[in-house]
PDB file of C-alpha atoms in Angstrom:
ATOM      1  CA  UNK A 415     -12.448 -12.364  -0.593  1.00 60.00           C
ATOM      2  CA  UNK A 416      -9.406 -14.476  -0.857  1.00 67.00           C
ATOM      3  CA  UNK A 417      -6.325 -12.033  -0.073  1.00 88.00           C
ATOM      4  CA  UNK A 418      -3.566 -12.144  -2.795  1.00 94.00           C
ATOM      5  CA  UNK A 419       0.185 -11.292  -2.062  1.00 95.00           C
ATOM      6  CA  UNK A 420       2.317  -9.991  -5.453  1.00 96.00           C
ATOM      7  CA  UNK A 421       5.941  -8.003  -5.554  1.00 97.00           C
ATOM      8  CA  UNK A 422       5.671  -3.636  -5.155  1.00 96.00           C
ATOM      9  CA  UNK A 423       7.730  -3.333  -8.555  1.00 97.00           C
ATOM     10  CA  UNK A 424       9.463  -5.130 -11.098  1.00 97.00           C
ATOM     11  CA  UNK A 425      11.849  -3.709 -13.426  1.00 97.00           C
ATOM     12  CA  UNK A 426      12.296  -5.162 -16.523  1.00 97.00           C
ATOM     13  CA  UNK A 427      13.941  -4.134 -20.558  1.00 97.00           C
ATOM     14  CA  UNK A 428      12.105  -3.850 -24.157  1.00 97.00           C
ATOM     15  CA  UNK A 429      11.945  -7.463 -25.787  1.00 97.00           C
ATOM     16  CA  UNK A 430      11.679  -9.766 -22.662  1.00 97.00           C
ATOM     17  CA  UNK A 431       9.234 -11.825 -20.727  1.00 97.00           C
ATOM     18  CA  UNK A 432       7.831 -10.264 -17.412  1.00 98.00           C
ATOM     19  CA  UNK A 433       6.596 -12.693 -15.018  1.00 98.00           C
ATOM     20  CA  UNK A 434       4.608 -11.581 -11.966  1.00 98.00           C
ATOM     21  CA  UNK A 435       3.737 -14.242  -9.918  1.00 97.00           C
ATOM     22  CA  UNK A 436       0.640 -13.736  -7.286  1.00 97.00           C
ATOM     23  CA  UNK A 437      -0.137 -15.598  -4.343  1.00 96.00           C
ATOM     24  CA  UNK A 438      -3.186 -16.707  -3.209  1.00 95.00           C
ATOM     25  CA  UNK A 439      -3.157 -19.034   0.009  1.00 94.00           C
ATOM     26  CA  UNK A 440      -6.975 -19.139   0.864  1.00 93.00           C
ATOM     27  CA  UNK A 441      -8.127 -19.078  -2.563  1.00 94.00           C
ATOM     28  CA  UNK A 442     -12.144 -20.864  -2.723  1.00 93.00           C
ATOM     29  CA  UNK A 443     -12.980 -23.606  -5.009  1.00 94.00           C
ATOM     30  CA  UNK A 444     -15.146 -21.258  -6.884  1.00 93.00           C
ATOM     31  CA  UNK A 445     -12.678 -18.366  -7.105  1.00 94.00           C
ATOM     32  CA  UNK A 446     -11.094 -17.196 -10.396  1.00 95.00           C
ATOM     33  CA  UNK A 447      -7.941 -15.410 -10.655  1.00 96.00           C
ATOM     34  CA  UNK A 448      -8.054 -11.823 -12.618  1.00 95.00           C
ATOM     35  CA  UNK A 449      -5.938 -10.127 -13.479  1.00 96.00           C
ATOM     36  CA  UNK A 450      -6.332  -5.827 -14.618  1.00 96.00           C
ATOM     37  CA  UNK A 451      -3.629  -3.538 -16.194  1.00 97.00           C
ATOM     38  CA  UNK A 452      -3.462   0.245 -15.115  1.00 97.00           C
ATOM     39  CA  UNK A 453      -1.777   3.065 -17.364  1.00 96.00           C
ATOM     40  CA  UNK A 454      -1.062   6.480 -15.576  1.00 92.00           C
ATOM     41  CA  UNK A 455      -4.319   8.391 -15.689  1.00 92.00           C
ATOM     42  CA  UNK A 456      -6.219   5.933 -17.126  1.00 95.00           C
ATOM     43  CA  UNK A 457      -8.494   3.341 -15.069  1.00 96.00           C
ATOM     44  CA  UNK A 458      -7.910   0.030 -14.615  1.00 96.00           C
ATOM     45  CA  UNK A 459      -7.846  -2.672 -18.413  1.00 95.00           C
ATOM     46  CA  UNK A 460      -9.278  -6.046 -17.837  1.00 93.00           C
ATOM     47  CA  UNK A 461      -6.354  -8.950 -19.071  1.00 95.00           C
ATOM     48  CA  UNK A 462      -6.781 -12.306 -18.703  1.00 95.00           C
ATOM     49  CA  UNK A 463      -8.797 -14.695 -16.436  1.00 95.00           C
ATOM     50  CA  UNK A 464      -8.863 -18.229 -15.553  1.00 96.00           C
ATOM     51  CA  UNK A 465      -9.739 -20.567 -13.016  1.00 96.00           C
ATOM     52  CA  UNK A 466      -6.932 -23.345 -13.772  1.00 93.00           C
ATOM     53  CA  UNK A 467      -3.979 -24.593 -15.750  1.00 92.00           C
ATOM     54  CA  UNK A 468      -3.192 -21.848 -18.841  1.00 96.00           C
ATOM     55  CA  UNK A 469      -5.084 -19.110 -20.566  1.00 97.00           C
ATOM     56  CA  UNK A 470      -3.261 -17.043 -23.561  1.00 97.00           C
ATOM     57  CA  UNK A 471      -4.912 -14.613 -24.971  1.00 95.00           C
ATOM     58  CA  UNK A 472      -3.294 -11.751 -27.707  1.00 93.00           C
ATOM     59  CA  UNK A 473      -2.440 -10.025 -24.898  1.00 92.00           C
ATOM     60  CA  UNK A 474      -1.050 -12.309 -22.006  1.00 96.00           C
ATOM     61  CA  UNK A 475      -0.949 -15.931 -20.775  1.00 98.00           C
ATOM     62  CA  UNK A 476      -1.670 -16.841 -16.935  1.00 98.00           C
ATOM     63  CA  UNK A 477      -0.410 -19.788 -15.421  1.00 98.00           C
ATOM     64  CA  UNK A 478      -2.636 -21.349 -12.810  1.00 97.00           C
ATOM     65  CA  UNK A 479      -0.889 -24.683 -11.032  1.00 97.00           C
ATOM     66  CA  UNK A 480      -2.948 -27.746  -9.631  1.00 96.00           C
ATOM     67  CA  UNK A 481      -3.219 -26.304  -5.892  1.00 96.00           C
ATOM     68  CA  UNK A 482      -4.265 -22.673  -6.886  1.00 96.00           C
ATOM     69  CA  UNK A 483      -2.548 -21.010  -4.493  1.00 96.00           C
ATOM     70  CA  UNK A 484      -0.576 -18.947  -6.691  1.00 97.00           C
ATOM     71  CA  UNK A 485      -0.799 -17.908 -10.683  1.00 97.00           C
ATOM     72  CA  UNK A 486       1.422 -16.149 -12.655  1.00 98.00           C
ATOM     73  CA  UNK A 487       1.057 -13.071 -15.419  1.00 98.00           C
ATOM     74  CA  UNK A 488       3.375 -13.848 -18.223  1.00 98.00           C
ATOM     75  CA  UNK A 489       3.635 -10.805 -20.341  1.00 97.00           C
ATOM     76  CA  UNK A 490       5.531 -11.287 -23.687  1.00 94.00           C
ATOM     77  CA  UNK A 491       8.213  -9.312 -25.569  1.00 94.00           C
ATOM     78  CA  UNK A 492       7.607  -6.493 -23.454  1.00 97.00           C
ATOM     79  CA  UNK A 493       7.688  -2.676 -24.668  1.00 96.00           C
ATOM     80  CA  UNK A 494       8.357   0.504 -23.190  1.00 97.00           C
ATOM     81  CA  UNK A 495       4.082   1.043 -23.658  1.00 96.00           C
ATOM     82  CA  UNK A 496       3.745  -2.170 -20.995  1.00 96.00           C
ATOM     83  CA  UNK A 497       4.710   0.329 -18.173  1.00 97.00           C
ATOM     84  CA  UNK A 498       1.646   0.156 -15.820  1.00 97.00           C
ATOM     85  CA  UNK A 499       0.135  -1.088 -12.586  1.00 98.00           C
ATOM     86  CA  UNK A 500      -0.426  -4.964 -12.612  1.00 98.00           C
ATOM     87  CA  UNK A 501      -3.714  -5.889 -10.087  1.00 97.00           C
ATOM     88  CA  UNK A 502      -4.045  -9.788  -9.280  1.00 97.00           C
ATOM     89  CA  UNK A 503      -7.660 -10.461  -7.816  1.00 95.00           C
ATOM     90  CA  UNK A 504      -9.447 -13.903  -6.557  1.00 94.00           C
ATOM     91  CA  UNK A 505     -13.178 -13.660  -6.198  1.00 90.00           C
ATOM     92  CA  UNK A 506     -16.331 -15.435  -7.583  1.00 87.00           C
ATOM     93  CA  UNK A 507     -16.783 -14.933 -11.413  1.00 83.00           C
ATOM     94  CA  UNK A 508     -20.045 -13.266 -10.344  1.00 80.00           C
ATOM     95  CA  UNK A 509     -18.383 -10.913  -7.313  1.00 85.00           C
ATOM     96  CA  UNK A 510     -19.199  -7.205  -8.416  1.00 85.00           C
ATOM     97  CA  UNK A 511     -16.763  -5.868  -5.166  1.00 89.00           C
ATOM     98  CA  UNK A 512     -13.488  -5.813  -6.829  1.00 90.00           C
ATOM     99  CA  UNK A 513     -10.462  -5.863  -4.541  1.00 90.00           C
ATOM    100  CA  UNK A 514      -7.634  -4.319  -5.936  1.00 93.00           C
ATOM    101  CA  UNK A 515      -4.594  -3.938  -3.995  1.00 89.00           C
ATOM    102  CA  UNK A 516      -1.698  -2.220  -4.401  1.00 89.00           C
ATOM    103  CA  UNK A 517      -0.723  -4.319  -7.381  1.00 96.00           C
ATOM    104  CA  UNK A 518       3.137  -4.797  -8.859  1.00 97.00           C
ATOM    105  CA  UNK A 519       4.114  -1.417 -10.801  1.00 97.00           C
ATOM    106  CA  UNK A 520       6.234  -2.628 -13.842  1.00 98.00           C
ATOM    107  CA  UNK A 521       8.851  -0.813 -15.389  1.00 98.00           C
ATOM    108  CA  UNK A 522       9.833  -1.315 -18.873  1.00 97.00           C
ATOM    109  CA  UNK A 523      12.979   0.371 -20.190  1.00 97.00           C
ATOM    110  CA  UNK A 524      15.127   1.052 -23.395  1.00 95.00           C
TER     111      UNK A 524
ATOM    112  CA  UNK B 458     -20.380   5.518 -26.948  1.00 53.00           C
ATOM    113  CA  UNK B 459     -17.382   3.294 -27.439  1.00 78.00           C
ATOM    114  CA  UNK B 460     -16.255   3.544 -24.141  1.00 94.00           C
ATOM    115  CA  UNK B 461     -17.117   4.926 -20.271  1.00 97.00           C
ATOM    116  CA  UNK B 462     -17.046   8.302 -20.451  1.00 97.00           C
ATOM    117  CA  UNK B 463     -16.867  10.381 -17.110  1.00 98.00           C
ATOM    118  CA  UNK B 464     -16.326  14.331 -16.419  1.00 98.00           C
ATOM    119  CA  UNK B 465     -14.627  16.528 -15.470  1.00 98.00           C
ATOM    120  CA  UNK B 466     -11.543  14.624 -15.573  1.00 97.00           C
ATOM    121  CA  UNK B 467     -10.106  17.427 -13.217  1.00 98.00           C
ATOM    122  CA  UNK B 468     -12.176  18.914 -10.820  1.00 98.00           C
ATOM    123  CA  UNK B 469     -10.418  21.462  -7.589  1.00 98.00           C
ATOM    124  CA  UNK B 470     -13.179  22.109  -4.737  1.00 98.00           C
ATOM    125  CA  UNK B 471     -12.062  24.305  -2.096  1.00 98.00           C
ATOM    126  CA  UNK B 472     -13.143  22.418   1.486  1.00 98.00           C
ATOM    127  CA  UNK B 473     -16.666  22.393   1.830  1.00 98.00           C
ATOM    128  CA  UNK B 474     -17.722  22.870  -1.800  1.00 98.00           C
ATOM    129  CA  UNK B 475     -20.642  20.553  -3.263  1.00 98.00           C
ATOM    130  CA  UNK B 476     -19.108  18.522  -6.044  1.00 98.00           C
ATOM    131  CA  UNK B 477     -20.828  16.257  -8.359  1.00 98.00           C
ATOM    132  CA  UNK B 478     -19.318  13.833 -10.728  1.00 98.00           C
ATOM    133  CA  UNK B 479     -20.599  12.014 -14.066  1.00 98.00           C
ATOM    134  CA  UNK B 480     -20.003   8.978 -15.772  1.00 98.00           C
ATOM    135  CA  UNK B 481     -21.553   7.806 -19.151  1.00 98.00           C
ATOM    136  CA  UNK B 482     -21.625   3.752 -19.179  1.00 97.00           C
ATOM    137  CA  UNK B 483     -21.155   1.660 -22.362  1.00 95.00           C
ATOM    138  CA  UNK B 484     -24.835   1.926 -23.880  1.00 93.00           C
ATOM    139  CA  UNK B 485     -26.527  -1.352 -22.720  1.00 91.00           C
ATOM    140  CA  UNK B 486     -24.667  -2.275 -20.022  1.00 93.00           C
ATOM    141  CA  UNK B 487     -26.938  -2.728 -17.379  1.00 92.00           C
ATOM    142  CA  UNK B 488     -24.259  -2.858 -14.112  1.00 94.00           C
ATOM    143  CA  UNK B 489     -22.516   0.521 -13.373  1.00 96.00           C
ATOM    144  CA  UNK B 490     -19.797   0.518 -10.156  1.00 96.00           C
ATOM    145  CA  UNK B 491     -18.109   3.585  -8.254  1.00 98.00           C
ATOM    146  CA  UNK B 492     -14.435   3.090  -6.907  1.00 97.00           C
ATOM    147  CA  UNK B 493     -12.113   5.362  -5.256  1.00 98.00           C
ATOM    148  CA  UNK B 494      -8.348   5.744  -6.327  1.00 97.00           C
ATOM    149  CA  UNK B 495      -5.779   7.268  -3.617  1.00 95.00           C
ATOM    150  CA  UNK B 496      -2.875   8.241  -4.883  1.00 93.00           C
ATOM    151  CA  UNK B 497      -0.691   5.047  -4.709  1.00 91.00           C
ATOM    152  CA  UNK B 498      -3.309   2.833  -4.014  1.00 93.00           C
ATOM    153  CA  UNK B 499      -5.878   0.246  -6.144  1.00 94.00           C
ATOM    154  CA  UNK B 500      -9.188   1.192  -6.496  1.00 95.00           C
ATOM    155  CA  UNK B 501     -11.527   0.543  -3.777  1.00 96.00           C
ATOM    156  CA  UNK B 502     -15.162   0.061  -4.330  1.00 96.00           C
ATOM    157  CA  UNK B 503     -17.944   2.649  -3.368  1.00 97.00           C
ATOM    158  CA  UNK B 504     -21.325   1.048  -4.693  1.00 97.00           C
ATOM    159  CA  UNK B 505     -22.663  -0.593  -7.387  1.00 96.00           C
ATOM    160  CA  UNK B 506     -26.462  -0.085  -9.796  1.00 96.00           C
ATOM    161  CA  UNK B 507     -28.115  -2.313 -11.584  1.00 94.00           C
ATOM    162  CA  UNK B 508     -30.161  -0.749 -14.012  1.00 94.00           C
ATOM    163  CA  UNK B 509     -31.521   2.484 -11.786  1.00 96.00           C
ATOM    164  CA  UNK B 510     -31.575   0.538  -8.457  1.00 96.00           C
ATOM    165  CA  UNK B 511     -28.660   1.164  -6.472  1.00 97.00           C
ATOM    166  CA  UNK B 512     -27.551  -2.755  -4.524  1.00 95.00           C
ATOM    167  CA  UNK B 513     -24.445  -1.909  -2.658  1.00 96.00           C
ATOM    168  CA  UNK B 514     -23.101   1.358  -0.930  1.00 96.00           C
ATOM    169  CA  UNK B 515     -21.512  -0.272   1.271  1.00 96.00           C
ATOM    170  CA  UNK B 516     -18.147   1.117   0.495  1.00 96.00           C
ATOM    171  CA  UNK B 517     -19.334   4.999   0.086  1.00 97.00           C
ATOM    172  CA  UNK B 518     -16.987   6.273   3.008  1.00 96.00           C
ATOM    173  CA  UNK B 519     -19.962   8.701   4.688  1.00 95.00           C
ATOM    174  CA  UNK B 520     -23.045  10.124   4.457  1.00 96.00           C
ATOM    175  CA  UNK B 521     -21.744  12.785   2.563  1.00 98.00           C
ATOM    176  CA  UNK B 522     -21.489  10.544  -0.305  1.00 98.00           C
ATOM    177  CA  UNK B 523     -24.116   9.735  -2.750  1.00 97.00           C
ATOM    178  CA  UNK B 524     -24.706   7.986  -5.866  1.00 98.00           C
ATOM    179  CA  UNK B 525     -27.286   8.309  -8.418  1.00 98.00           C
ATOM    180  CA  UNK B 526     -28.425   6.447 -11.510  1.00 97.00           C
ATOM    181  CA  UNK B 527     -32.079   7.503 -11.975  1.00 96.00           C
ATOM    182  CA  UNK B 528     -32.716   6.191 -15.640  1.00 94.00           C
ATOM    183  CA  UNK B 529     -30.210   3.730 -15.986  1.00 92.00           C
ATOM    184  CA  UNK B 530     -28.150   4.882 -17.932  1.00 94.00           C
ATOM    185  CA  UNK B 531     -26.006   8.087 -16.742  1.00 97.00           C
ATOM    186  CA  UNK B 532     -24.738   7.994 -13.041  1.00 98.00           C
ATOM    187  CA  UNK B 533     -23.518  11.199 -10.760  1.00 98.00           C
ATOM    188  CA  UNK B 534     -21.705  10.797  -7.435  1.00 98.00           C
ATOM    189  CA  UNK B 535     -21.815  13.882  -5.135  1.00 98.00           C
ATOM    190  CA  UNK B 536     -20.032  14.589  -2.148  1.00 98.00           C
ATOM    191  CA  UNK B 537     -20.984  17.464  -0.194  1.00 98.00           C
ATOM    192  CA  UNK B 538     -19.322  19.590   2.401  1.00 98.00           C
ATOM    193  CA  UNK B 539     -15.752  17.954   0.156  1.00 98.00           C
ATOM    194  CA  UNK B 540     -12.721  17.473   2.944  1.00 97.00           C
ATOM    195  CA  UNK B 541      -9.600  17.125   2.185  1.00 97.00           C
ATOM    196  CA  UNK B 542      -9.180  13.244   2.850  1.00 96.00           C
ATOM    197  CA  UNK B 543     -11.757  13.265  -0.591  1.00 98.00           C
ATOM    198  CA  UNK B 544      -8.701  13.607  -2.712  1.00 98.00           C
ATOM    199  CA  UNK B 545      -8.733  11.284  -4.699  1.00 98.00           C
ATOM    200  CA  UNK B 546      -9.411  10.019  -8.536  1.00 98.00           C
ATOM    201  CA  UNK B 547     -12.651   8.680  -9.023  1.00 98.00           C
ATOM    202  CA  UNK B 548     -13.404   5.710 -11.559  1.00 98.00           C
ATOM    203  CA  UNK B 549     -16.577   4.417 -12.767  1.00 98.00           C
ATOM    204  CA  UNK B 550     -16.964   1.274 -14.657  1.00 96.00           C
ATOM    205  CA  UNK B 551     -19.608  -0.334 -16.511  1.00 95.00           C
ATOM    206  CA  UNK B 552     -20.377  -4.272 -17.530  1.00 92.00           C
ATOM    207  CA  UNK B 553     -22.548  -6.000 -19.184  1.00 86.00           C
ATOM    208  CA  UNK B 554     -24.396  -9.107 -18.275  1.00 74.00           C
ATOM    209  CA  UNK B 555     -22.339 -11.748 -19.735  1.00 70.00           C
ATOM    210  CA  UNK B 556     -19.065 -10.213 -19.963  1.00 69.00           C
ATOM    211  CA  UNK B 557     -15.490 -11.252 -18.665  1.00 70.00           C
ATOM    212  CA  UNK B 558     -14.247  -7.684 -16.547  1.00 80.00           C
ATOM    213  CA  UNK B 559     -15.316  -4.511 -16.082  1.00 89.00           C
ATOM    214  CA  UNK B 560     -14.725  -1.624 -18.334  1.00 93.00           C
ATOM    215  CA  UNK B 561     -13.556   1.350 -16.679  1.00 96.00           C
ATOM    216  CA  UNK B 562     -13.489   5.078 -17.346  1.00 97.00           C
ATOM    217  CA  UNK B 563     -10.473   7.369 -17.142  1.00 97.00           C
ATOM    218  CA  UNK B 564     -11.365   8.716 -13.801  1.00 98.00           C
ATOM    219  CA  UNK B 565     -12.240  12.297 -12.375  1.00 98.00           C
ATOM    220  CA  UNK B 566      -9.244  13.272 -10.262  1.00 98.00           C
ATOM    221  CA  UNK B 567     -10.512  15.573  -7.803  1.00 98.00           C
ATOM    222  CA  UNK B 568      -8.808  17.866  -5.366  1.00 98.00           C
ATOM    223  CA  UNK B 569      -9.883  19.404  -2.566  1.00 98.00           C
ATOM    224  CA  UNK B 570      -8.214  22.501  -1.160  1.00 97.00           C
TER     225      UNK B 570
END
């Protein structure tokens, strides 16, 4: 499993965009990038995935340049409810061993 | 159901109590997968059914962990003689053949005193 590098915390207010950028040096050629969302006592919320270039869905987009070796989580117009634990993975899109990390806890505030 | 369901969400054992854990998967899915939250920490993966046969426990931490899923459906993790490094919260997650992600549950937090 490609080993992924991404920031402790990141603080951020209600209304602007949160970028958290993870990196990904030894990423494989058939590794995707996934990314999961964790509330306080809840488990972890599938986001987004992609392999390359840009995904958007309703609830994020994910930026994936040419080399791979890093992708960013752009989260939207945040709110104070986008509070949680952000998990970057890398693994094959068939990989059942998750490797979570100690992901980027982001802080939204009034 | 709509979700994975898993209980109790709270469980205390006292050191060397036999605890054992459920988790209701989304009806259909056919993968079910164990992970262990420390406090702090991601998730880190215990073992993983397909249908009722169980294909990795590689991550189960010691023989005094085992997993279950005899019909396929409903799964139970015990740990006996519980120590106190078995603190932990205790997710279970569920996915079905063709889908992007794994749905998890909201975890059985269990304490051991």
């Amino acid at each position: 499993l490609a080993k992924t590098t991404q920031p402790i915390s990141m603080d951020s207010y209600e209304g602007q965009e949160v970028n958290i950028t993870c990196s990904h040096n030894n990423i494989a050629t058939n590794d995707y990038i996934t990314w999961y969302q964790q509330f306080p006592s809840q488990g972890p919320r599938f986001i987004i995935q992609g392999y390359k270039t840009k995904v958007t869905n309703e609830v994020a987009s994910l930026f994936i340049p040419a080399d791979r070796k890093s992708s960013t989580l752009s989260l939207p117009r945040v709110s104070l409810s986008d509070t949680a634990v952000y998990y970057c993975l890398v693994a094959l899109i068939n990989d059942y061993k998750l490797s979570f990390g100690a992901g980027t806890t982001v802080t939204v505030r009034a | 159901g709509a979700g994975v369901s898993q209980s109790p969400r709270y469980k205390v054992a006292k050191r060397g109590q036999d605890v054992a854990l459920r988790c209701d998967p989304i009806s259909g899915h056919v993968s079910l997968f164990w992970y262990q939250q420390a406090l702090g920490q991601g998730p880190e993966f215990l073992t993983y059914f397909q249908n009722e046969a169980q294909l990795d426990k590689s991550g189960l931490p010691s023989d005094r962990f085992f997993a279950e899923r005899p019909e396929g459906s409903v799964s139970t993790l015990k740990i006996q003689r519980t120590q106190q490094e078995d603190s932990a919260v205790y997710l279970c997650a569920s996915s079905a053949a063709d889908s992007k992600g794994y749905t998890f549950g909201s975890g059985t937090r269990l304490t051991v005193v």
